[in-house]
mmCIF file of C-alpha atoms in Angstrom:
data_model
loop_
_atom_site.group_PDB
_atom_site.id
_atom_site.type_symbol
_atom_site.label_atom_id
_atom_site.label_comp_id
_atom_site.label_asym_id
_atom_site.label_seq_id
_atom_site.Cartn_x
_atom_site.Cartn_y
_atom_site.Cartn_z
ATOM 1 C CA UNK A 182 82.995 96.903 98.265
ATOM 2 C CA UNK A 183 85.890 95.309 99.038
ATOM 3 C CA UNK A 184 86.775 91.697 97.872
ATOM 4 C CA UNK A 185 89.827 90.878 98.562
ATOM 5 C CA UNK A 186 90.661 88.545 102.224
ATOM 6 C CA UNK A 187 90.117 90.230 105.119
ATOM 7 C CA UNK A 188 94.209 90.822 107.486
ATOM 8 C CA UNK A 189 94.489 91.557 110.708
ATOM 9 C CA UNK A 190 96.485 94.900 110.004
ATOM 10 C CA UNK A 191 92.788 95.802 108.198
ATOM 11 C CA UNK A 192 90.899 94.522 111.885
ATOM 12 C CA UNK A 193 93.230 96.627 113.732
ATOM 13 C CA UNK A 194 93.099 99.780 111.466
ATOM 14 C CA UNK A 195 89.448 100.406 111.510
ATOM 15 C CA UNK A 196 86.327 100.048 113.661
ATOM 16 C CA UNK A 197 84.313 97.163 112.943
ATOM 17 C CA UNK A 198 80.954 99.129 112.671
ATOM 18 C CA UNK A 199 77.550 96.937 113.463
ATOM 19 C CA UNK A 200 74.831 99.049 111.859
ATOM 20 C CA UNK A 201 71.432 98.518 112.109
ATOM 21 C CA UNK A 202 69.373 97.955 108.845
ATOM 22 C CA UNK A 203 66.568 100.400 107.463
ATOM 23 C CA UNK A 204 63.521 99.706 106.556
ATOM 24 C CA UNK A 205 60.143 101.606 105.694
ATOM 25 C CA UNK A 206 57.300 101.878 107.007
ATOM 26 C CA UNK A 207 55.962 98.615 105.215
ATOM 27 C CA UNK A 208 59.228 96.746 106.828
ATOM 28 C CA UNK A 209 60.660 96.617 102.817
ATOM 29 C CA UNK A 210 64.676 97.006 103.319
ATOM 30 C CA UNK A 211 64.824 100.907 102.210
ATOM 31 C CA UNK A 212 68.124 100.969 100.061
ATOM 32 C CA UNK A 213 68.266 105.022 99.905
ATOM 33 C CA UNK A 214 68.110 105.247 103.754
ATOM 34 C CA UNK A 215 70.981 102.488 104.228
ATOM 35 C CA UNK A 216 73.151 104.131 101.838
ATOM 36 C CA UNK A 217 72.925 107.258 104.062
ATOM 37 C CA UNK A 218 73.782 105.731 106.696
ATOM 38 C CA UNK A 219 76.599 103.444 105.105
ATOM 39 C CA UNK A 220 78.070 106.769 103.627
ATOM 40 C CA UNK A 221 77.998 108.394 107.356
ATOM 41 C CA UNK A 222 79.739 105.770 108.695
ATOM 42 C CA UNK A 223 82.712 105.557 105.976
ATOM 43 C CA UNK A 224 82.839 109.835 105.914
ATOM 44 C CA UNK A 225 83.916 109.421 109.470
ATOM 45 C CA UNK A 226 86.926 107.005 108.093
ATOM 46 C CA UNK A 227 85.362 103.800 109.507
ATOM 47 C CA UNK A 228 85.779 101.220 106.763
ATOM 48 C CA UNK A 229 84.298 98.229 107.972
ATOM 49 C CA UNK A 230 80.986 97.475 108.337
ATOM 50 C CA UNK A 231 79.383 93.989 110.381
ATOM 51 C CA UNK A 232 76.111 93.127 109.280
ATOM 52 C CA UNK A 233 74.273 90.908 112.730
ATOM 53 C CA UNK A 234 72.788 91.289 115.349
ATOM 54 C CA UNK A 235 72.168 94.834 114.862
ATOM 55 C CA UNK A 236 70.505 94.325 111.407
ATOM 56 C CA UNK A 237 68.455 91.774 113.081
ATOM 57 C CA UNK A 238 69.823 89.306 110.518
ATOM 58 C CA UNK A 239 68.481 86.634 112.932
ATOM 59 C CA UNK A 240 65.062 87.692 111.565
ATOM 60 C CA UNK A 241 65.773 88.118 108.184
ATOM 61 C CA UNK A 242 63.068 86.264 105.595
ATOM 62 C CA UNK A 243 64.933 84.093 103.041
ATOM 63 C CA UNK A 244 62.596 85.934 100.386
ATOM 64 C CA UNK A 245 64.813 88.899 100.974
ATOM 65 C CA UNK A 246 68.387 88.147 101.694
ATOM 66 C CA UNK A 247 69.598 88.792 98.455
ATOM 67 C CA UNK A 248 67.945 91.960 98.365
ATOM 68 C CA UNK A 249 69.757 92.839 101.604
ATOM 69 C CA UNK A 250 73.343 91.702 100.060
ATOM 70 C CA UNK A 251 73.086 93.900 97.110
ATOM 71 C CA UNK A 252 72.010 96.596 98.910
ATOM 72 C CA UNK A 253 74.544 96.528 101.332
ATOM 73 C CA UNK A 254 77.221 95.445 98.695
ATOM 74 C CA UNK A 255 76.607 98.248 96.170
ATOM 75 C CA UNK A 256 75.999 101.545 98.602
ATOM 76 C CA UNK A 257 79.319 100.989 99.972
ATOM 77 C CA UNK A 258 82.423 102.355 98.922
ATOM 78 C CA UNK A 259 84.968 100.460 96.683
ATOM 79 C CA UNK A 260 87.369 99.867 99.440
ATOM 80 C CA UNK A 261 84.719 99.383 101.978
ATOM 81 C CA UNK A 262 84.664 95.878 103.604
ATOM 82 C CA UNK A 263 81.027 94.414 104.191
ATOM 83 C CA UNK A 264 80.755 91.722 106.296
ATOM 84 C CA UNK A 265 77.161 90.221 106.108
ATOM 85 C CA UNK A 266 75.675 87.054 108.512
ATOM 86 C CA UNK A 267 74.073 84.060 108.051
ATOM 87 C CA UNK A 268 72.155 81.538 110.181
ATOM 88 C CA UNK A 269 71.698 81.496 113.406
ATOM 89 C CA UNK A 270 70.065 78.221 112.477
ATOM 90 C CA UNK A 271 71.809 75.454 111.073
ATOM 91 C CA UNK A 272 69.408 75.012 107.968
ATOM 92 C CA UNK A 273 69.220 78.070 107.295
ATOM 93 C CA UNK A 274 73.143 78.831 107.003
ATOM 94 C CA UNK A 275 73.054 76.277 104.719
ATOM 95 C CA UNK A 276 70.792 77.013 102.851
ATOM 96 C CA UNK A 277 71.815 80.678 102.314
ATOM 97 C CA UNK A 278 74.666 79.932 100.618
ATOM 98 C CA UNK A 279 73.025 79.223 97.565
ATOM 99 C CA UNK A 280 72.827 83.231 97.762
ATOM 100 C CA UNK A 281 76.205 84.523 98.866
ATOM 101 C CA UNK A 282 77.375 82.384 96.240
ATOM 102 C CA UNK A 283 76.014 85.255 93.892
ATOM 103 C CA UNK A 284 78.229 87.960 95.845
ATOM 104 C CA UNK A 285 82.184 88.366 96.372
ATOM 105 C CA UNK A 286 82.364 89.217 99.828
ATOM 106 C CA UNK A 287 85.433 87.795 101.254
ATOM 107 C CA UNK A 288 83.642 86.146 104.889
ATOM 108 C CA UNK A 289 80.410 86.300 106.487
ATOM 109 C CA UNK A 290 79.574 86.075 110.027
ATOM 110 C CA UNK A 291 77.820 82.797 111.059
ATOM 111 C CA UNK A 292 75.517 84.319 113.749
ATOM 112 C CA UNK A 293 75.431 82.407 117.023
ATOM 113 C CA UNK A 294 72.452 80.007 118.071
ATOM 114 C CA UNK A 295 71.440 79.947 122.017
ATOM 115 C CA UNK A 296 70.935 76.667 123.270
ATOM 116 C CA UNK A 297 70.188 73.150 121.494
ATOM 117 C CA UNK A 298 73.686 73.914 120.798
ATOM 118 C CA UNK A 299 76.752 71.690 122.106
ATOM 119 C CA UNK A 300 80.424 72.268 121.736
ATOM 120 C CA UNK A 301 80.893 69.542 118.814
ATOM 121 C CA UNK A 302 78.386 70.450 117.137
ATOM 122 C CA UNK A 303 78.834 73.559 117.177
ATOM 123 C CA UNK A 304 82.169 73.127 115.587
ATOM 124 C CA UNK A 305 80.901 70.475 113.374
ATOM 125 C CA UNK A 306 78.497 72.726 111.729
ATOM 126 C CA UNK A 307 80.556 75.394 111.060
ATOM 127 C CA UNK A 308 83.156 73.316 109.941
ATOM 128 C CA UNK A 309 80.318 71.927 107.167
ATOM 129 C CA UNK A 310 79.463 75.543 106.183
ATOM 130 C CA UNK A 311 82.786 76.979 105.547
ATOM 131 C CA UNK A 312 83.652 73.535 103.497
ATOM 132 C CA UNK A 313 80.209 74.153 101.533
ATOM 133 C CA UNK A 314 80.875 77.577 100.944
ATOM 134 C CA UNK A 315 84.173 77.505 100.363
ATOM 135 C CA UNK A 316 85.446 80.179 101.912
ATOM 136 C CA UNK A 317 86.716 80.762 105.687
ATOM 137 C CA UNK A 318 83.838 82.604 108.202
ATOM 138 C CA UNK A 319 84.062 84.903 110.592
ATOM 139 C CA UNK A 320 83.144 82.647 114.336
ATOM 140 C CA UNK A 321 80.975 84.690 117.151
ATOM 141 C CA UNK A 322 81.346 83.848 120.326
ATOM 142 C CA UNK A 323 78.698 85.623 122.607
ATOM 143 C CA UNK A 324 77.756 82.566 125.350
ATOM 144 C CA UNK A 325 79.903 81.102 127.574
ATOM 145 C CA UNK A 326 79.652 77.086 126.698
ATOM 146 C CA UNK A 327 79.132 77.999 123.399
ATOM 147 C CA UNK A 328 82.509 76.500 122.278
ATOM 148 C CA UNK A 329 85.608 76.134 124.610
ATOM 149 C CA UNK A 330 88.547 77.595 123.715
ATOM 150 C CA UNK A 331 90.851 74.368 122.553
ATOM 151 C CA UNK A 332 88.084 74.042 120.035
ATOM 152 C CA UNK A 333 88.264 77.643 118.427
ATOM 153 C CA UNK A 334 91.922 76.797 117.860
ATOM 154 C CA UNK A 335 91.037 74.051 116.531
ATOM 155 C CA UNK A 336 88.582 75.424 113.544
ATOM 156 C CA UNK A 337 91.618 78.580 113.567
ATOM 157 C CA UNK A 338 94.358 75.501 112.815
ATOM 158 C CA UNK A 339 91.931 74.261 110.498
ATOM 159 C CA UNK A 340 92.115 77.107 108.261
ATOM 160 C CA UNK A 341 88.008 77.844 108.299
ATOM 161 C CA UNK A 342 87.902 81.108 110.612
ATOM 162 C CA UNK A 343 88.882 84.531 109.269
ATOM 163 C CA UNK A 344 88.570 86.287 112.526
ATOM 164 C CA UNK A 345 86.733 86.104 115.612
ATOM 165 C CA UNK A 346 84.009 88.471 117.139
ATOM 166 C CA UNK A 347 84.523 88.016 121.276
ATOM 167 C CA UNK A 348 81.645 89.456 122.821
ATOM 168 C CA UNK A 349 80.977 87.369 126.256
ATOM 169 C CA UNK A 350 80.187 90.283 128.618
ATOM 170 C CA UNK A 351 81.744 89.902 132.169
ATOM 171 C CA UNK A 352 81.234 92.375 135.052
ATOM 172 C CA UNK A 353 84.923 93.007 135.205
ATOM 173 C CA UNK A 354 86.409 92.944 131.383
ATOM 174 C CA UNK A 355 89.913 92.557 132.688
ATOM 175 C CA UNK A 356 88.537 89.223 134.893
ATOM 176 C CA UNK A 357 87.724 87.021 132.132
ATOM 177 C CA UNK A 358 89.063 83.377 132.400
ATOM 178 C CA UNK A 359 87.724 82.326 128.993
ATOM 179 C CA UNK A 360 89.513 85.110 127.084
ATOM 180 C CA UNK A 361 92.959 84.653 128.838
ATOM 181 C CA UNK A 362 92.843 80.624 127.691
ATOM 182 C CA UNK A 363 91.560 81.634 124.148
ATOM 183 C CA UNK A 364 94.414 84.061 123.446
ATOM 184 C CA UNK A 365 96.683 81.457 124.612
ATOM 185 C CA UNK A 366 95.875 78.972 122.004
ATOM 186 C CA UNK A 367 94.547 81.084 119.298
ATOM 187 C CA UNK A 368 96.574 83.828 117.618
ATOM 188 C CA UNK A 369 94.594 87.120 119.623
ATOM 189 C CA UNK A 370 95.443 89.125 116.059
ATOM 190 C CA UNK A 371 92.561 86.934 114.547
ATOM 191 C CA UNK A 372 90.661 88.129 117.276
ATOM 192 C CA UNK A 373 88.057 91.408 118.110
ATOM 193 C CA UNK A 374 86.262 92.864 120.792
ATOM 194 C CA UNK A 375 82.822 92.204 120.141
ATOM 195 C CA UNK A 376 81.187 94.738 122.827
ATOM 196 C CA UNK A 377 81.794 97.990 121.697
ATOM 197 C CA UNK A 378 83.590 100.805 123.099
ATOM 198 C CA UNK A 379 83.099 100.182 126.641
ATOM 199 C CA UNK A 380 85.745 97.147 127.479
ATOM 200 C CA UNK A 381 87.144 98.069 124.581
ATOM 201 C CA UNK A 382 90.781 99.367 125.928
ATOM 202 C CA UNK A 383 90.934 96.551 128.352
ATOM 203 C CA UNK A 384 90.580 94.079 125.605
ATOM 204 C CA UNK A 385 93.462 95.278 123.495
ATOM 205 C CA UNK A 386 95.959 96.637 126.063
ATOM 206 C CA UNK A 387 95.427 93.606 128.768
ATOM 207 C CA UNK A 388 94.387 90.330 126.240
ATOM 208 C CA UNK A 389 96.335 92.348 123.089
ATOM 209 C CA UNK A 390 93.306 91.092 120.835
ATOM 210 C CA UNK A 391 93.327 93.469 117.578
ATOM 211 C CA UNK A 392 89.959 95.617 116.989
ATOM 212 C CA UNK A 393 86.639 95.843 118.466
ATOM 213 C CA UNK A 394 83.517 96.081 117.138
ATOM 214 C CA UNK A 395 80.394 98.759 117.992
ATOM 215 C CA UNK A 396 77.191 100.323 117.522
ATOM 216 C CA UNK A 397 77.672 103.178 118.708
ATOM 217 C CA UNK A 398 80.008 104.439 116.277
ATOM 218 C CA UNK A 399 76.823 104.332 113.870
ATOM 219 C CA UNK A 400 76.201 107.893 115.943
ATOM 220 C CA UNK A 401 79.905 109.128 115.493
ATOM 221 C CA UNK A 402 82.128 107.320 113.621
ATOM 222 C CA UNK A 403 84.890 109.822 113.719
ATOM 223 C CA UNK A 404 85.173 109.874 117.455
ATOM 224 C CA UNK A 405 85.138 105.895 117.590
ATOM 225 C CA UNK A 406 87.433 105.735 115.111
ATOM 226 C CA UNK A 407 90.309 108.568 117.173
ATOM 227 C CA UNK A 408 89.769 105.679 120.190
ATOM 228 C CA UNK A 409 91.182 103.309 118.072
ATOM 229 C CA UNK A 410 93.819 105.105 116.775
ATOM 230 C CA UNK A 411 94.669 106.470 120.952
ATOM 231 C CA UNK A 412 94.838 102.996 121.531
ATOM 232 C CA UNK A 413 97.123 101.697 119.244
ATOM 233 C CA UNK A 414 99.151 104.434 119.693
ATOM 234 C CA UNK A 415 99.507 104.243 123.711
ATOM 235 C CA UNK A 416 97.414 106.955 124.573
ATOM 236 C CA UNK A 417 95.142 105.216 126.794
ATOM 237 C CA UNK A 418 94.305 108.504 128.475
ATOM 238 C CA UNK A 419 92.776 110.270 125.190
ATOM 239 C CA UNK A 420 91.216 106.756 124.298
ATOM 240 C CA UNK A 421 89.481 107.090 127.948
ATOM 241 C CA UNK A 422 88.134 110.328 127.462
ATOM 242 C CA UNK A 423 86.746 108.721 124.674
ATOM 243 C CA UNK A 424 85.146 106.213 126.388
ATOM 244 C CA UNK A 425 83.223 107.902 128.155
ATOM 245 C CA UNK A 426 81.902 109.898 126.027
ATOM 246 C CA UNK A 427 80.226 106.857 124.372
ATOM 247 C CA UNK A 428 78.936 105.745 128.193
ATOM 248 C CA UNK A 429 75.622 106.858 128.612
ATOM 249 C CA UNK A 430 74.142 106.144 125.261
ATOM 250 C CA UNK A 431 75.768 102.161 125.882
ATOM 251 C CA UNK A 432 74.280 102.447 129.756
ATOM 252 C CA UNK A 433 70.781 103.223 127.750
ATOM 253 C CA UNK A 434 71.306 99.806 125.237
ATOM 254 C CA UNK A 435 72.345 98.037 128.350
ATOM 255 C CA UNK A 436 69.049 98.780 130.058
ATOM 256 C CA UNK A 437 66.701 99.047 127.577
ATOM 257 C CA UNK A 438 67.728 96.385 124.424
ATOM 258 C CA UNK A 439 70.994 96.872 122.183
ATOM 259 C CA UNK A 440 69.472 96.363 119.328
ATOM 260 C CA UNK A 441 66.411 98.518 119.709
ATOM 261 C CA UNK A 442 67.977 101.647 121.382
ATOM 262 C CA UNK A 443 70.548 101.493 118.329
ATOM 263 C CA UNK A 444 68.062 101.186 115.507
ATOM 264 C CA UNK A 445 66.219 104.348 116.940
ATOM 265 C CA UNK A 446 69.590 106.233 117.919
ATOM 266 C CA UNK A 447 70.124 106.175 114.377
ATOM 267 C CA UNK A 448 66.858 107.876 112.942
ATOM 268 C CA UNK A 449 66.663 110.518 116.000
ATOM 269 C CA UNK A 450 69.708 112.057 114.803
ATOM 270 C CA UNK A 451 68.664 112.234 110.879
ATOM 271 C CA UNK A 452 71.654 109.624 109.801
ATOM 272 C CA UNK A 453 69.396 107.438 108.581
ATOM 273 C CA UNK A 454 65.335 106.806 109.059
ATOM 274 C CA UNK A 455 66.008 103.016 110.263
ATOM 275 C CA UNK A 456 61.961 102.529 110.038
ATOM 276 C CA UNK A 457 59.976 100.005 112.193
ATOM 277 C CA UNK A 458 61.525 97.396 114.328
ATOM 278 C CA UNK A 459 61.089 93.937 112.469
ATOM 279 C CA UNK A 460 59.208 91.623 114.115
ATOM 280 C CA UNK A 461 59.654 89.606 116.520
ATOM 281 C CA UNK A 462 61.458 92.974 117.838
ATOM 282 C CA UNK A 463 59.600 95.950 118.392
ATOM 283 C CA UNK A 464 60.333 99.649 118.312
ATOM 284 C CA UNK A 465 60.782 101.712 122.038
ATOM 285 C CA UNK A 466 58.198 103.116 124.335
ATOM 286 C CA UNK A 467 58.007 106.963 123.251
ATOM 287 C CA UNK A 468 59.392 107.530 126.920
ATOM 288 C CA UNK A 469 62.397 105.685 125.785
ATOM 289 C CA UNK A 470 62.907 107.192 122.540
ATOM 290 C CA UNK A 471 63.045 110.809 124.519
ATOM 291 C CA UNK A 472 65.694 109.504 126.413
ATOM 292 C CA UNK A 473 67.989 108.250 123.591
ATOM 293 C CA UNK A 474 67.474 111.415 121.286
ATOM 294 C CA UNK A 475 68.492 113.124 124.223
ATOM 295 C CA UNK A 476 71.892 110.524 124.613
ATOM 296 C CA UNK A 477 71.865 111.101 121.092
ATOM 297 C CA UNK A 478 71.930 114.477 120.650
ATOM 298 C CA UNK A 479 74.431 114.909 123.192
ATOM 299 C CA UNK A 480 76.932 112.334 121.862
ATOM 300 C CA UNK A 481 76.651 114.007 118.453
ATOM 301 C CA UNK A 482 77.467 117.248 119.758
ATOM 302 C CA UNK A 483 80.889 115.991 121.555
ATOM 303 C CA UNK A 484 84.086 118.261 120.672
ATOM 304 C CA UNK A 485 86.953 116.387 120.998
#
């Protein structure tokens, strides 16, 4: 694993990959089934990995947190770079830094809390747990009103944000007031596209922000990866093609749950058996699960 501080020629050279985490059937984190799909991920040259929403870290039991950092730490590759999460609650951000202490990863994510939330103190806490920990964070910002822009440059001046996750979905990606002020007083190489493949090539060729993030590149890294590079490299047409290919497993987390259609999009195609949904999630309707394997196969199939 990688310990060294994360640059933003490393956000914009590989896919920020959200993976789900594995458990068995007794909802114990299975280490042999995240290492497969850690080592699937990095074989198809992604070399980040994001450790949220995806994971369910929200539901994550203290009891087992450190179990999920060494697991995650150690089945990656040397020059891998694991970003884990902490939070959403105040509390217990806090508190889990006792923990991380006992690691060398070079940020963490603080996962963002919906409501009883305000601007200051939203800023004000994560302000106290970069200071605690010592160490700048990476900042998620998923809800509008979370925390206005002038305030993210403020933490960013402050030196206590690595590099922000942007993932406020908008009907239009290229209308998006928020994003157009927050690249204005923020440095957009410090920030990623937080949604995946789909606004993906708006985001960097309209707001020039520096990376994005998905979960679908769990299912084909390799492909998700050659958008990237089509993107950098101005060929937005390739990059489309791309796209699309990725559209009707995203359509399927849209409608259904991210989270859920990810964590069995994984295990239908053998990458990984991701177990049981942990609670208070729940795994998919078998009608559901026929549809993704059926996204799933198809994606995995893609020539390109």
């Amino acid at each position: 694993m990688q310990t060294s501080p994360v640059t933003p020629e490393q956000l914009n050279s590989s896919v920020i990959a959200v993976p789900p985490l594995a458990r068995d059937a007794k909802l114990k984190i299975n280490r042999g089934e995240n290492g497969k799909i850690i080592r699937h991920i990095e074989a198809g040259g992604v070399a980040t990995l994001l450790y949220g929403g995806n994971a369910n870290f929200y539901h994550i039991a203290p009891s087992e947190y450190a179990e999920a950092l060494e697991i995650i730490s150690t089945e990656s590759a040397e020059n891998t770079l694991i970003v884990p999460s902490v939070g959403p609650a105040y509390g217990t951000m806090m508190d889990q830094i006792t923990t991380l202490r006992n690691f060398n990863f070079p940020t963490v994510m603080v996962l963002p809390m919906q409501g009883l939330t305000t601007d200051t103190g939203v800023a004000n806490g994560f302000r106290k747990f970069v200071e605690t920990l010592g160490q700048p964070a990476v900042l998620y910002i998923k809800f509008e009103g979370y925390l206005e822009p002038e305030t993210v440059a403020q933490l960013v001046n402050e030196g206590l944000v690595s590099w922000i996750k942007y993932a406020i979905v908008r009907n239009d990606p290229a209308k998006d007031d928020y994003l157009s002020r927050l690249v204005e007083v923020v440095d957009p190489r410090l920030i990623v596209s937080g949604i995946g493949e789909q606004p993906a090539i708006t985001h960097l060729t309209r707001f020039q922000i520096n990376g994005f993030t998905s979960g679908c590149v769990c299912i084909r890294p390799d492909l998700s990866q050659k958008m990237l590079t089509a993107i950098n490299n101005g060929q937005l047409d390739i990059a489309e093609t791309i796209r699309k290919t990725f559209h009707p497993l995203e359509n399927l987390r849209n409608e259904i749950n991210p989270i859920r259609v990810l964590h069995e999009a994984v295990a239908s195609t053998g990458i990984g058996m991701t177990g049981p949904a942990l609670p208070l999630m729940s795994s998919l309707d078998p009608s559901d699960a026929v549809r993704v394997k059926k996204c799933t196969e198809e994606l995995s199939k893609s020539d390109f």
